[in-house]
Short mmCIF file of C-alpha atoms in Angstrom, two decimals:
data_model
loop_
_atom_site.label_atom_id
_atom_site.label_comp_id
_atom_site.label_asym_id
_atom_site.label_seq_id
_atom_site.Cartn_x
_atom_site.Cartn_y
_atom_site.Cartn_z
CA UNK Y 13 -13.44 -7.93 1.61
CA UNK Y 14 -14.32 -6.80 5.14
CA UNK Y 15 -16.47 -3.68 5.43
CA UNK Y 16 -17.18 -1.34 8.33
CA UNK Y 17 -19.10 1.87 8.80
CA UNK Y 18 -16.90 4.94 8.46
CA UNK Y 19 -18.14 8.52 8.33
CA UNK Y 20 -14.93 10.17 9.59
CA UNK Y 21 -13.84 13.45 8.08
CA UNK Y 22 -10.13 12.75 7.54
CA UNK Y 23 -8.66 16.24 7.21
CA UNK Y 24 -4.99 15.62 8.06
CA UNK Y 25 -2.69 16.52 5.15
CA UNK Y 26 0.55 14.81 6.18
CA UNK Y 27 1.38 11.14 6.58
CA UNK Y 28 4.05 8.60 7.39
CA UNK Y 29 4.94 5.32 5.69
CA UNK Y 30 6.55 2.83 8.05
CA UNK Y 31 5.76 4.64 11.31
CA UNK Y 32 2.84 6.20 13.21
CA UNK Y 33 2.16 9.79 14.25
CA UNK Y 34 4.02 9.34 17.53
CA UNK Y 35 6.98 7.60 15.84
CA UNK Y 36 6.52 4.69 18.23
CA UNK Y 37 5.17 1.89 15.98
CA UNK Y 38 7.76 1.38 13.22
CA UNK Y 39 7.50 -1.07 10.32
CA UNK Y 40 9.99 -3.94 10.31
CA UNK Y 41 10.28 -5.42 6.86
CA UNK Y 42 9.51 -4.34 3.31
CA UNK Y 43 6.85 -2.34 1.46
CA UNK Y 44 6.48 -2.11 -2.30
CA UNK Y 45 4.18 -0.49 -4.85
CA UNK Y 46 2.38 1.82 -2.46
CA UNK Y 47 -0.41 3.63 -4.31
CA UNK Y 48 -2.77 6.25 -2.85
CA UNK Y 49 -5.81 7.61 -4.65
CA UNK Y 50 -7.94 10.49 -3.36
CA UNK Y 51 -11.37 11.53 -4.57
CA UNK Y 52 -12.01 8.21 -6.31
CA UNK Y 53 -10.98 4.56 -6.29
CA UNK Y 54 -9.45 2.21 -8.90
CA UNK Y 55 -11.97 0.31 -10.99
CA UNK Y 56 -10.76 -3.00 -9.52
CA UNK Y 57 -12.38 -2.02 -6.22
CA UNK Y 58 -15.63 -0.61 -7.60
CA UNK Y 59 -17.78 -3.43 -6.35
CA UNK Y 60 -20.73 -3.94 -4.03
CA UNK Y 61 -19.53 -7.39 -2.93
CA UNK Y 62 -18.84 -7.44 0.81
CA UNK Y 63 -19.34 -11.13 1.58
CA UNK Y 64 -16.49 -12.68 3.53
CA UNK Y 65 -14.36 -14.70 1.16
CA UNK Y 66 -15.58 -12.95 -2.00
CA UNK Y 67 -12.76 -12.39 -4.47
CA UNK Y 68 -13.06 -8.96 -6.03
CA UNK Y 69 -9.57 -8.47 -7.41
CA UNK Y 70 -6.32 -10.29 -8.09
CA UNK Y 71 -3.04 -8.98 -6.66
CA UNK Y 72 -0.97 -7.26 -9.35
CA UNK Y 73 1.73 -9.24 -11.13
CA UNK Y 74 3.80 -6.25 -12.23
CA UNK Y 75 4.56 -2.74 -10.90
CA UNK Y 76 1.49 -0.56 -10.52
CA UNK Y 77 0.69 2.27 -12.91
CA UNK Y 78 -1.03 5.58 -12.16
CA UNK Y 79 -4.81 5.46 -12.41
CA UNK Y 80 -7.40 8.21 -12.12
CA UNK Y 81 -7.06 10.18 -8.86
CA UNK Y 82 -3.59 8.81 -8.03
CA UNK Y 83 -1.86 11.13 -5.54
CA UNK Y 84 1.09 8.89 -4.62
CA UNK Y 85 2.75 5.95 -6.36
CA UNK Y 86 5.96 4.34 -5.15
CA UNK Y 87 6.81 1.78 -7.84
CA UNK Y 88 10.25 1.01 -6.36
CA UNK Y 89 11.54 0.06 -9.79
CA UNK Y 90 15.21 1.11 -9.42
CA UNK Y 91 17.67 1.72 -6.56
CA UNK Y 92 18.09 5.37 -7.58
CA UNK Y 93 14.36 6.17 -7.72
CA UNK Y 94 12.94 3.85 -5.08
CA UNK Y 95 11.16 6.63 -3.14
CA UNK Y 96 10.37 8.74 -6.21
CA UNK Y 97 6.68 9.43 -6.63
CA UNK Y 98 5.37 8.29 -10.04
CA UNK Y 99 1.96 9.94 -9.71
CA UNK Y 100 0.84 12.61 -12.22
CA UNK Y 101 1.68 15.37 -9.70
CA UNK Y 102 4.77 14.01 -7.91
CA UNK Y 103 5.50 14.91 -4.31
CA UNK Y 104 8.83 14.63 -2.50
CA UNK Y 105 8.95 12.35 0.52
CA UNK Y 106 11.41 12.78 3.36
CA UNK Y 107 13.63 9.74 3.92
CA UNK Y 108 14.07 9.64 7.68
CA UNK Y 109 17.14 7.80 8.99
CA UNK Y 110 18.03 6.34 5.61
CA UNK Y 111 15.35 3.91 4.55
CA UNK Y 112 16.99 1.57 2.04
CA UNK Y 113 16.24 0.02 -1.33
CA UNK Y 114 15.96 -3.77 -1.38
CA UNK Y 115 15.96 -6.24 -4.27
CA UNK Y 116 13.42 -8.30 -2.30
CA UNK Y 117 10.42 -8.04 -4.61
CA UNK Y 118 6.85 -9.37 -4.42
CA UNK Y 119 6.98 -9.99 -8.15
CA UNK Y 120 10.08 -12.11 -7.86
CA UNK Y 121 8.05 -14.75 -6.03
CA UNK Y 122 5.76 -15.43 -9.00
CA UNK Y 123 7.69 -14.78 -12.21
CA UNK Y 124 5.56 -17.10 -14.34
CA UNK Y 125 2.35 -16.18 -16.15
CA UNK Y 126 2.96 -12.44 -16.37
CA UNK Y 127 0.69 -10.87 -19.04
CA UNK Y 128 2.46 -9.06 -21.86
CA UNK Y 129 1.62 -7.92 -25.39
CA UNK Y 130 3.57 -8.46 -28.59
CA UNK Y 131 2.85 -6.48 -31.73
CA UNK Y 132 3.92 -6.84 -35.35
CA UNK Y 133 2.70 -5.18 -38.52
CA UNK Y 134 -0.37 -7.39 -38.71
CA UNK Y 135 -1.45 -8.42 -35.24
CA UNK Y 136 -1.30 -7.59 -31.56
CA UNK Y 137 -1.28 -10.65 -29.30
CA UNK Y 138 -1.60 -10.88 -25.54
CA UNK Y 139 0.18 -13.90 -24.10
CA UNK Y 140 1.63 -15.18 -20.84
CA UNK Y 141 5.28 -15.28 -19.96
CA UNK Y 142 6.12 -18.74 -18.70
CA UNK Y 143 8.87 -20.59 -16.88
CA UNK Y 144 11.54 -18.14 -15.67
CA UNK Y 145 10.84 -15.46 -18.26
CA UNK Y 146 10.17 -12.03 -16.76
CA UNK Y 147 9.73 -8.75 -18.63
CA UNK Y 148 11.99 -5.79 -17.83
CA UNK Y 149 9.39 -3.86 -15.83
CA UNK Y 150 8.71 -6.78 -13.54
CA UNK Y 151 12.36 -7.76 -13.14
CA UNK Y 152 13.28 -4.23 -12.05
CA UNK Y 153 10.79 -4.00 -9.20
CA UNK Y 154 12.18 -4.02 -5.67
CA UNK Y 155 10.98 -2.81 -2.28
CA UNK Y 156 11.59 -0.29 0.49
CA UNK Y 157 13.30 -1.82 3.53
CA UNK Y 158 12.58 -0.55 7.06
CA UNK Y 159 14.72 -1.52 10.06
CA UNK Y 160 11.91 -1.66 12.64
CA UNK Y 161 13.36 1.05 14.86
CA UNK Y 162 14.01 4.45 13.32
CA UNK Y 163 13.46 4.43 9.56
CA UNK Y 164 10.34 5.80 7.88
CA UNK Y 165 9.13 8.01 5.03
CA UNK Y 166 7.06 11.13 5.63
CA UNK Y 167 5.28 14.10 4.11
CA UNK Y 168 4.69 17.10 6.34
CA UNK Y 169 1.64 18.48 4.53
CA UNK Y 170 -0.08 18.48 1.15
CA UNK Y 171 -3.74 19.28 0.57
CA UNK Y 172 -4.02 16.44 -1.94
CA UNK Y 173 -4.07 14.08 1.06
CA UNK Y 174 -6.96 15.81 2.81
CA UNK Y 175 -9.41 12.99 2.08
CA UNK Y 176 -12.29 14.55 3.99
CA UNK Y 177 -15.32 12.28 3.63
CA UNK Y 178 -14.57 11.43 -0.01
CA UNK Y 179 -13.48 8.11 -1.51
CA UNK Y 180 -9.83 7.05 -1.26
CA UNK Y 181 -7.61 3.97 -1.53
CA UNK Y 182 -4.34 2.98 0.17
CA UNK Y 183 -2.81 -0.18 -1.32
CA UNK Y 184 0.57 -1.90 -1.37
CA UNK Y 185 2.56 -5.11 -1.11
CA UNK Y 186 4.14 -5.75 2.29
CA UNK Y 187 6.32 -8.31 4.02
CA UNK Y 188 7.25 -8.22 7.70
CA UNK Y 189 10.44 -9.66 9.17
CA UNK Y 190 8.64 -10.73 12.34
CA UNK Y 191 5.16 -11.02 13.84
CA UNK Y 192 4.36 -10.26 17.47
CA UNK Y 193 4.43 -6.46 17.64
CA UNK Y 194 2.24 -3.74 16.16
CA UNK Y 195 3.70 -2.44 12.88
CA UNK Y 196 2.62 0.65 10.90
CA UNK Y 197 2.16 0.56 7.14
CA UNK Y 198 0.55 3.99 6.55
CA UNK Y 199 -0.50 6.56 9.14
CA UNK Y 200 -1.81 10.11 8.65
CA UNK Y 201 -2.49 10.86 12.31
CA UNK Y 202 -0.64 13.69 14.06
CA UNK Y 203 0.68 12.79 17.49
CA UNK Y 204 -2.12 11.41 19.66
CA UNK Y 205 -4.75 12.74 17.21
CA UNK Y 206 -7.35 13.24 19.92
CA UNK Y 207 -9.69 14.80 17.35
CA UNK Y 208 -9.64 11.54 15.33
CA UNK Y 209 -9.08 13.31 12.00
CA UNK Y 210 -6.50 10.79 10.81
CA UNK Y 211 -6.25 7.01 10.50
CA UNK Y 212 -3.73 4.20 10.40
CA UNK Y 213 -3.31 1.02 8.36
CA UNK Y 214 -1.26 -1.39 10.42
CA UNK Y 215 -0.40 -4.94 11.40
CA UNK Y 216 -1.46 -5.86 14.93
CA UNK Y 217 0.50 -8.03 17.36
CA UNK Y 218 -1.33 -11.18 16.30
CA UNK Y 219 -0.49 -10.70 12.62
CA UNK Y 220 -3.80 -9.23 11.39
CA UNK Y 221 -4.02 -6.18 9.12
CA UNK Y 222 -6.17 -3.44 10.70
CA UNK Y 223 -7.67 -0.06 9.87
CA UNK Y 224 -8.71 2.46 12.50
CA UNK Y 225 -8.35 5.84 14.13
CA UNK Y 226 -6.89 6.84 17.46
CA UNK Y 227 -10.23 6.13 19.10
CA UNK Y 228 -11.42 3.00 17.29
CA UNK Y 229 -10.32 0.01 15.25
CA UNK Y 230 -12.84 -0.23 12.43
CA UNK Y 231 -11.66 -3.37 10.62
CA UNK Y 232 -9.52 -6.35 11.62
CA UNK Y 233 -8.59 -8.68 8.76
CA UNK Y 234 -8.96 -12.44 9.05
CA UNK Y 235 -5.67 -13.49 7.46
CA UNK Y 236 -2.86 -14.20 9.90
CA UNK Y 237 0.32 -12.85 8.35
CA UNK Y 238 3.44 -15.01 8.35
CA UNK Y 239 6.90 -13.45 8.51
CA UNK Y 240 9.00 -13.15 5.35
CA UNK Y 241 5.99 -13.61 3.08
CA UNK Y 242 4.55 -11.07 0.64
CA UNK Y 243 0.91 -9.96 1.01
CA UNK Y 244 -1.17 -7.43 -0.89
CA UNK Y 245 -3.57 -5.13 0.97
CA UNK Y 246 -6.02 -2.49 -0.21
CA UNK Y 247 -7.91 -0.16 2.11
CA UNK Y 248 -10.81 1.28 0.14
CA UNK Y 249 -13.30 3.90 1.21
CA UNK Y 250 -15.78 3.95 -1.63
CA UNK Y 251 -18.30 6.32 -0.03
CA UNK Y 252 -18.70 8.70 2.89
CA UNK Y 253 -20.25 5.95 5.01
CA UNK Y 254 -18.14 2.79 4.70
CA UNK Y 255 -14.63 1.43 4.22
CA UNK Y 256 -13.48 -2.01 3.06
CA UNK Y 257 -10.22 -3.86 3.65
CA UNK Y 258 -9.17 -6.32 0.92
#
């Protein structure tokens, strides 16, 4: 992971997925399994390891489930519920300019070796699905497709997304249709956000995932993203003083 100092009091309560606060940096491609936690972070990211190249988690191999402190979860498991929030206290997102469901799935790229459990009257056994076998939950997963010009999801305001200086996580799978322009994954800034009370998670023009505010870029990832390829990203603020990008 890559860690930077961050003491910002993020008090904005609205956000956009697939565009920034000025609606000028749209996402072009697909996003799947977006999960937001507020007030705490998933156990997979509870680590003190910050050395470059240290592996602290493995990308999920099946649709995400709610964990403690989950405030948003877009599993994208069916065409009819692809922007339905699966968190314990669901919110309703606005679908601006008809964002679409896509069968393009990050899980479809690696169908083998998916953990599953079988149970009979005597034993419970955890095994690995092999070859082209895929369980129903994994097979159903798709993604949200953005056209790179006008489509995005948004929430005007909800106090659950006032992160303040507490811990939070933004994580998802993403795939971009092209590299060479700045693309927004998640942004909770309002307009120009001159007070710097919001932040954005985005792909820069050179294909690096970044985290920053209107005034500063705190973290620039080292991986150069390639078009039409799935990547998993997690932005984790585990304390009031630092944030890490995995």
